[in-house]
Amino acid sequence: MKKEYYEVLGVSRSATKDDIKKAYRKLALQFHPDKNPDNKDAEEHFKEVNEAYEVLSNDDKRRRYDQFGHAGVGSSAASGGGQQAGGADINDIFSAFSDMFSGNRRGGGSPFGFEDAVGGGGGRRGRASVGIQGTDLKIRLKLTLEEIAKGVEKTLKIKKQVTCTVCNGTGSKTGVTESCPTCHGAGEVRQVSKTMFGQFVNIAACPTCGGEGRTIKERCTACYGEGIKLGEVTVKVTVPSGVEDGNYITLRAQGNAGPRGGEAGNLIVVLEEVPHELFSRNGHDVVYALAVSFADLVLGTKVEVPTLEGAVKLTIPPSTQPETMLRIPGLGIGHLKGGGKGDQYVKVNVYVPKDISHHDKELLKDIQKSPGLSPTAHNDKEAKGFFEKARGIFS
Ligand SMILES: [Zn+2]
Ligand SMILES: [Zn+2]
C-alpha cells in the first residue's frame, strides 16, 4: 500500500501551503542523504517526502490528489512495492530540492535553510492563525449518467456555520479581542506541582482562553461570542466527466467557519451516481439492452436507439445472434483525465411475445414447420463462434 501523502508529511488534509512547506523542510533535512550517508531507509524516506511535496505543493496536483488519490496524480512511483518503481532520478530530486530553498534565499547562507527549519525560538507554538479550526462538512451530490458523461457544474445550497457578520467573526461586541491575561497569548500554561517524588511541570491548555491565546471582554450578542452562526450559502462545484460513485471532491476552506476567526474546515462533496433507467454503466462504456423480433435478427433491420446524447440510427446486420454487442463509438462517458470517451454498446436480444393473436400463431406454425429455420438443419460453426464471442464481452 502506498502511503497517504498527507501522512508522509505529517500534516492534516486542510494544511496550508505554508504548513506543507514547513513540514517538508523539516523532513527533508532529517532524511537528507548528506546527513544519513549509506542509509537506504533514509534515502527511501527522502524520496517519499519529495514525492509527497511535489504533489501537495502544486495546487492543481493537490486538487486531483484530494479527489482521486494516487491515481489522480499518476505519480511515477505509484506502484509502490518494495523496489523503487522507475521514475525520478535521485539527482533530479536533489536539484529540485536545493532550487526550492535557494529561491527563498538572498545569496549565501545554507542552501537548506537551517534557520527556518529549526525555527526561530520564542514562545509561539507555531499557531499561524487565531481562533479554532472549523470542522469539515460532508455532503452527498447525486449525479445522473448524462452529467457524469460530460462533466457538470453544480450549484449547491448548503447549511453550515458561517462567520458572524455582526462581530466579523471575532466574537467580540466591540470587535476587539485581547491577549489572554492568564497565558499572555501562549495558549498554554505550565503548572508546577511538588510531590513527594519531586517537582513536576505539566503543560496544559490555558483554562481561561481554552488554548486560543485571546479573550473577549464583551461577547457579541448575535453569536454568543462564538464568532460563527448557522447560515446558508451557495457553493459551485465543478464535476469532471468520468467520475464514479463514491469519488469525492474536496473544496478547501468551504466547510464550517472556525470559531472566533479560526480557519474554515473543508467541504467534502461525495459523489453519488443515480442509476439510469435505460443504460447500465461499464467503466467508460454504457450498455443499452434492445429486444427485436426474430425476423429482424435474421433479415437485419435499421432501428432507432437512445444514447446519452439523443436517439441515433443503428443497423442490425442480417443473421445477428442473440446477445450480440453492437458498438456505437464515442457515445459513452468522457475519460476522467481528459481526452477520449467510452462507447455505447447495444446488447441485442430476441423479443419473445407473451400474448399473440390467432393470425400470428398460424404464421409461426408455418415457420415452425420450415426445416431451414431450425438449428438441426445447419451446422453453422461460424455463427456459433460469433455467439460465444458476443457472450464473452460482458459476462
Ligand atoms: Zn458575533
Ligand atoms: Zn489563555
PDB file of N, CA and C and ligand atoms in Angstrom, residues 180 182-183 206 208-209, ligand 2:
ATOM      1  N   CYS A 180      -4.724  36.987  26.110  1.00  0.00           N
ATOM      2  CA  CYS A 180      -5.234  36.364  27.334  1.00  0.00           C
ATOM      3  C   CYS A 180      -4.354  36.736  28.529  1.00  0.00           C
ATOM      4  N   THR A 182      -4.097  35.318  31.355  1.00  0.00           N
ATOM      5  CA  THR A 182      -3.543  34.177  32.088  1.00  0.00           C
ATOM      6  C   THR A 182      -2.286  33.632  31.417  1.00  0.00           C
ATOM      7  N   CYS A 183      -2.377  33.436  30.090  1.00  0.00           N
ATOM      8  CA  CYS A 183      -1.252  32.798  29.395  1.00  0.00           C
ATOM      9  C   CYS A 183      -0.477  33.781  28.536  1.00  0.00           C
ATOM     10  N   CYS A 206      -4.519  26.554  28.257  1.00  0.00           N
ATOM     11  CA  CYS A 206      -4.881  27.606  29.211  1.00  0.00           C
ATOM     12  C   CYS A 206      -6.372  27.518  29.555  1.00  0.00           C
ATOM     13  N   THR A 208      -8.282  29.733  30.870  1.00  0.00           N
ATOM     14  CA  THR A 208      -9.014  30.986  30.662  1.00  0.00           C
ATOM     15  C   THR A 208      -9.477  31.128  29.214  1.00  0.00           C
ATOM     16  N   CYS A 209      -8.576  30.876  28.290  1.00  0.00           N
ATOM     17  CA  CYS A 209      -8.897  31.107  26.877  1.00  0.00           C
ATOM     18  C   CYS A 209      -9.102  29.799  26.121  1.00  0.00           C
TER      19      CYS A 209
HETATM   20 ZN    ZN B   2      -5.018  31.944  27.916  1.00  0.00          ZN
END
